[in-house]
Amino acid sequence: MKFTVADLLDQLSIDAPTSTATLAKTLKLSNNNEKQTLDLALNALQRLGVIDHQEDDGIRLGGHPDLIEARLRCSSKGFCFAIRDDGGDDIYIRDHQLNHAWNGDRVLVRITRDGGRRRSPEGGVQCILERSTTTLIGQVERQDNQLLAIPLDDRLLTTIRLPDQDAEHLPEDPPTSLVEVRVDRYPVAQYAAEGHVARPLPLNGGAAADRDLLLTKAGLHDRPAAPRSSGKAPSAKGRVNLTSQPALILRSWSVMDAPELPAIHVEAHAGGSRLWVHAPAVSERIGAGNSLDLWLRDRGEAICLGETWQPLLSASVNKASRFGVGNSSDAVSVRMDISAEGDLTDWEFMLSTIQPAASIQPDHLKAVAQRKPKARTVPAVLKPIKDQLSQIETVLFCARCLTEGEKRRGAIQLNLKPPALDALGDLVWSDPSGLRHRWLDELDVADPQSILQPLLRAAHRAWGLHATSLDLPAIQLLRGQPDDSVLTDVAKTAVALDLPLELDDDGSPSAIELLDVIAKADHRRVLEQQLSHAFPDNSFVSVSEKVAVSEDSDNAPEPQEATEAVLTTASQTPLTPWTCAALRYVDLINQQVLVSLLQDGKDRPTVRHKNRLALGQHGCADNLTWPLFTASQEDKLRSVCTDRFVQRLNSRRRQGQELERDLIAMVKARSAEPLVNSEVMGQISGVQSYGFFVEVGDTSVEGLVHVSSLNDDWYEYRSRQNRLVGRKNRRTYQLGDAVRVKVIKVDVLRNQIDLEVLPDLTSTDAAGADGHAPITVMLSDSI
């Protein structure tokens, strides 16, 4: 089928009817078979109440209040939940209510049983909006005279029938490859899913083969080529000439095709800092709705594969928008005043032309950190940037002020960087946009992109506040509230470790209280890792509906009062990212709105007025008494920020995050292969009723030790102390304990490491009859 149900619904609205002929044309359905498929889909959606189809009036979206849009998340145990787009409670889906939906699919769900105090609501899948799996990785097996593909991802609770000619891909013993299977037909009624083997995938073909395996698993290995378009040249009209400003490029990534990053300039100002952030003018090169823009929408974001990238932008646009030292470049800029406490006090957005003076690399910052404060000589590595050394110190001061201000207002920062493995390439460096994790990364003064993070977050908050004051559409990032049950588990662990934390009957301690205690603990990393599970995934949300304000409201705040109220809570304001348009399409959309404001926004009531309003300045909304845009311009801006499209961007983001986690897990497993038959020390990083997690090796590979493998005693889980205790020998396993193990086997395919616990040199009671007990350690991030 050339379209999905989600594609079809994207073309409909509740208010304006759409004809079937218009739908067919928009979806590019040309022959009769494709149009018949459209008719079948419309009839089915009408029966479900999703659409209202009147022959003489056209097609509208139905209200369908009892149908909930969600994404399926299944486990290998057969449990499935529908994760709601509106943030409501997850809905439990029994296997017979899946209606052939698979893990990751976007679906419409109807609740069949309300949830209780400790029970999730239950429901059934009524319609599959969009399939997330078009290809999968698996092994070929013959069962009951049928050739089947068994998915490697055991969350896909299905098998795929294969044609007889694919029998040539039956695996050897032991298997040396997997296969990529393309789905030709999804299961319908009593008919099973069908597919065919597209190609074999070697298991031990090196780093490139591993990347190909993971890309295939994520469905990102065969992406359409970029259209032939070099983009438009940014307009020279209205640009501020900042070429005399010694702007700096802070960059840690070393791969040539890595996305271009903003440049910055900082100077001391009123006891604090005056910061300029200059973003590459990508949005001005992309025509909204053209072939290049549609291609970028489908890609969603650039994906780091360690030693290589899948860029977001086409090669020509990426090259045209790239900043270079000494080269004049077009930019979209913001000037911000930041107090010594890290508060935003003023800002102004502008279109500009800049000429970066230097590029700051990690070796520069290392040399700066090692240099004595009053040293007169300049190390050789710093000589190319010696004129910028004072500005670098000001940049560090500004970054620290912003970071401390965020922490003071409730931000949670964790230090959970991946291990410094060469195979991870650019993944070892901080994400400059700060959107990679569900928390804020701790400031690393040796990583240029870590220093860039708080500076860009300030720019994103400034635009969020400015866009809100002018009632402009935007796509924002929302950070969910931490899970109280996980916070309670962390608190129990802290008490068991005799950390200075008091529990009362009023509820769980806050994440900030826990972090204050954890920061002083010897086992900080493993405690922070446990705490990280309390934070839900971030998601993008659309802010596109125009806010209606009653003119006769007595309680409505004055514009200046409203702006100042928002300004004081800037750290709690959802981030509105716009500076990294070469990295994420979300930034590109927000940057398009910003550029439209500066280029097309109406800065005076009529042409007869001489005084113009600076639409990029903080507080300009106080003096705005006329419409910023024409009706057609405003409709065009708001049309790109629809909820359904934002959900697609969220799906693309999840794909990239899962791929990144899988890649890090595989690289860690590969790094553990040389440890086979070696004795190593491990550290327990988490304890549950079913076992405990262990980190081994320099790469901190984490795995699960199941209680069934501890055959020297019967172990009980003490939830209050968060530990396992042996009934007879009273031996305990708790967070932070060191265990001496021997690596028996490493299975990279399943991210599984088999270990043996070696005898404790200080005690013989803990060993079994043969002096040791076998343990199987499973990596937590399975591919």
Coordinates of N, CA, C and O in Angstrom, one line a residue, residues 24-88:
A24 N -7.0 11.3 -3.1 CA -6.2 10.4 -4.1 C -5.1 11.2 -4.7 O -4.0 10.7 -4.9
K25 N -5.3 12.5 -5.1 CA -4.3 13.3 -5.7 C -3.2 13.6 -4.8 O -2.0 13.6 -5.1
T26 N -3.6 14.0 -3.5 CA -2.6 14.3 -2.5 C -1.7 13.2 -2.2 O -0.5 13.3 -2.0
L27 N -2.3 12.0 -2.1 CA -1.5 10.7 -1.7 C -0.9 10.1 -3.0 O -0.2 9.1 -2.8
K28 N -1.0 10.8 -4.1 CA -0.4 10.3 -5.4 C -0.8 8.9 -5.8 O 0.0 8.1 -6.1
L29 N -2.1 8.7 -5.7 CA -2.7 7.4 -6.1 C -3.2 7.6 -7.5 O -4.1 8.3 -7.8
S30 N -2.6 6.8 -8.5 CA -2.9 7.0 -9.9 C -3.8 5.9 -10.5 O -4.7 6.2 -11.3
N31 N -3.5 4.6 -10.2 CA -4.3 3.6 -10.8 C -5.5 3.2 -10.0 O -5.7 3.6 -8.9
N32 N -6.4 2.4 -10.6 CA -7.6 2.0 -10.0 C -7.4 1.1 -8.8 O -8.2 1.3 -7.8
N33 N -6.4 0.3 -8.8 CA -6.2 -0.6 -7.6 C -5.9 0.3 -6.4 O -6.4 0.0 -5.3
E34 N -5.0 1.3 -6.6 CA -4.7 2.1 -5.5 C -5.9 2.9 -5.0 O -6.1 3.1 -3.8
K35 N -6.7 3.4 -5.9 CA -7.9 4.1 -5.5 C -8.9 3.2 -4.8 O -9.7 3.6 -3.9
Q36 N -9.0 1.9 -5.2 CA -9.9 1.0 -4.5 C -9.4 0.8 -3.1 O -10.2 0.6 -2.1
T37 N -8.1 0.7 -2.9 CA -7.5 0.6 -1.6 C -7.9 1.7 -0.7 O -8.2 1.6 0.5
L38 N -7.9 2.9 -1.3 CA -8.3 4.1 -0.5 C -9.7 4.0 -0.1 O -10.1 4.3 1.0
D39 N -10.6 3.6 -1.0 CA -12.0 3.4 -0.7 C -12.2 2.4 0.5 O -13.0 2.6 1.4
L40 N -11.5 1.3 0.4 CA -11.6 0.3 1.5 C -11.2 0.9 2.8 O -11.8 0.7 3.9
A41 N -10.1 1.7 2.8 CA -9.6 2.3 4.1 C -10.6 3.3 4.6 O -10.9 3.4 5.8
L42 N -11.2 4.1 3.7 CA -12.2 5.1 4.1 C -13.4 4.4 4.7 O -14.0 4.9 5.8
N43 N -13.9 3.3 4.1 CA -15.0 2.6 4.7 C -14.8 2.0 6.0 O -15.6 2.1 6.9
A44 N -13.6 1.5 6.2 CA -13.2 0.9 7.5 C -13.1 2.0 8.6 O -13.6 1.8 9.7
L45 N -12.5 3.1 8.2 CA -12.3 4.2 9.2 C -13.7 4.8 9.6 O -13.9 5.3 10.7
Q46 N -14.6 4.8 8.6 CA -16.0 5.4 8.9 C -16.7 4.5 9.9 O -17.4 4.9 10.8
R47 N -16.5 3.1 9.7 CA -17.2 2.2 10.6 C -16.7 2.3 12.0 O -17.4 2.2 13.0
L48 N -15.4 2.7 12.1 CA -14.8 2.8 13.5 C -15.1 4.2 14.1 O -14.9 4.4 15.3
G49 N -15.7 5.1 13.3 CA -16.0 6.4 13.8 C -14.8 7.4 13.7 O -14.9 8.5 14.3
V50 N -13.7 7.0 13.0 CA -12.5 7.8 13.0 C -12.8 9.0 12.0 O -12.3 10.1 12.2
I51 N -13.6 8.8 10.9 CA -13.9 9.8 10.0 C -15.4 9.9 9.8 O -16.1 8.9 10.1
D52 N -15.9 11.0 9.3 CA -17.3 11.2 8.9 C -17.3 11.4 7.3 O -16.8 12.4 6.8
H53 N -17.8 10.4 6.6 CA -17.7 10.3 5.2 C -19.1 10.5 4.6 O -19.9 9.7 4.7
Q54 N -19.3 11.7 4.0 CA -20.6 12.0 3.3 C -20.3 12.2 1.8 O -19.4 13.0 1.5
E55 N -21.0 11.5 1.0 CA -20.7 11.5 -0.5 C -20.8 12.9 -1.0 O -20.0 13.4 -1.9
D56 N -21.8 13.7 -0.6 CA -22.0 15.0 -1.1 C -21.2 16.1 -0.4 O -21.1 17.2 -1.0
D57 N -20.8 15.8 0.8 CA -20.1 16.9 1.6 C -18.6 16.6 1.7 O -17.8 17.5 2.2
G58 N -18.1 15.4 1.4 CA -16.7 15.1 1.6 C -16.4 14.4 2.9 O -17.3 13.9 3.5
I59 N -15.1 14.4 3.2 CA -14.6 13.6 4.4 C -14.1 14.5 5.4 O -13.3 15.4 5.1
R60 N -14.5 14.3 6.7 CA -14.0 15.0 7.8 C -13.5 14.1 8.8 O -13.9 12.9 8.9
L61 N -12.6 14.5 9.7 CA -12.2 13.7 10.8 C -13.3 13.7 11.8 O -14.0 14.7 12.1
G62 N -13.6 12.5 12.3 CA -14.6 12.3 13.4 C -14.0 12.7 14.7 O -12.8 12.8 14.9
G63 N -14.9 12.9 15.7 CA -14.4 13.2 17.0 C -13.7 12.0 17.7 O -12.7 12.1 18.4
H64 N -14.2 10.8 17.4 CA -13.8 9.5 18.1 C -13.1 9.7 19.4 O -12.0 9.4 19.7
P65 N -13.9 10.3 20.4 CA -13.3 10.5 21.7 C -12.9 9.3 22.5 O -12.1 9.3 23.4
D66 N -13.5 8.1 22.1 CA -13.1 6.9 22.8 C -12.0 6.2 22.2 O -11.5 5.1 22.7
L67 N -11.4 6.7 21.1 CA -10.2 6.1 20.5 C -9.0 6.9 20.9 O -9.0 8.2 20.7
I68 N -8.0 6.3 21.3 CA -6.8 6.9 21.8 C -5.6 6.6 21.0 O -5.3 5.4 20.7
E69 N -4.9 7.6 20.5 CA -3.6 7.4 19.7 C -2.5 7.0 20.7 O -2.3 7.6 21.7
A70 N -1.8 5.9 20.3 CA -0.7 5.4 21.2 C 0.3 4.7 20.3 O 0.1 4.4 19.1
R71 N 1.4 4.3 21.0 CA 2.5 3.5 20.4 C 2.6 2.3 21.2 O 2.7 2.3 22.4
L72 N 2.7 1.1 20.5 CA 2.8 -0.2 21.2 C 4.2 -0.4 21.7 O 5.2 -0.2 21.0
R73 N 4.3 -0.9 23.0 CA 5.6 -1.3 23.5 C 5.4 -2.7 24.1 O 4.6 -2.9 25.1
C74 N 6.0 -3.7 23.5 CA 5.9 -5.1 23.9 C 7.1 -5.6 24.6 O 8.2 -5.0 24.3
S75 N 7.0 -6.7 25.4 CA 8.2 -7.3 25.9 C 8.3 -8.7 25.4 O 7.3 -9.3 24.8
S76 N 9.4 -9.4 25.6 CA 9.6 -10.7 25.2 C 8.7 -11.7 25.9 O 8.5 -12.8 25.5
K77 N 8.2 -11.3 27.1 CA 7.3 -12.1 27.9 C 5.8 -12.1 27.3 O 5.0 -12.9 27.8
G78 N 5.6 -11.3 26.3 CA 4.2 -11.2 25.8 C 3.4 -10.1 26.3 O 2.2 -10.0 25.9
F79 N 3.9 -9.3 27.3 CA 3.2 -8.2 27.8 C 3.3 -7.0 26.9 O 4.4 -6.7 26.4
C80 N 2.2 -6.4 26.6 CA 2.2 -5.2 25.7 C 1.4 -4.1 26.3 O 0.4 -4.3 27.0
F81 N 1.9 -2.9 26.2 CA 1.3 -1.7 26.7 C 1.2 -0.7 25.5 O 2.1 -0.6 24.7
A82 N 0.1 0.1 25.5 CA 0.0 1.2 24.6 C 0.4 2.5 25.3 O -0.2 2.9 26.3
I83 N 1.5 3.1 24.8 CA 2.0 4.3 25.4 C 1.3 5.5 24.7 O 1.4 5.8 23.5
R84 N 0.5 6.2 25.5 CA -0.4 7.2 25.0 C 0.3 8.5 24.5 O 1.3 8.9 25.2
D85 N -0.1 9.1 23.4 CA 0.5 10.3 23.0 C 0.1 11.5 23.9 O 0.9 12.5 23.9
D86 N -1.0 11.4 24.5 CA -1.5 12.5 25.4 C -0.9 12.5 26.8 O -1.2 13.3 27.6
G87 N 0.0 11.5 27.0 CA 0.6 11.4 28.4 C -0.2 10.8 29.4 O 0.2 10.7 30.6
G88 N -1.4 10.2 29.1 CA -2.2 9.5 30.1 C -1.6 8.2 30.5 O -0.5 7.8 30.0

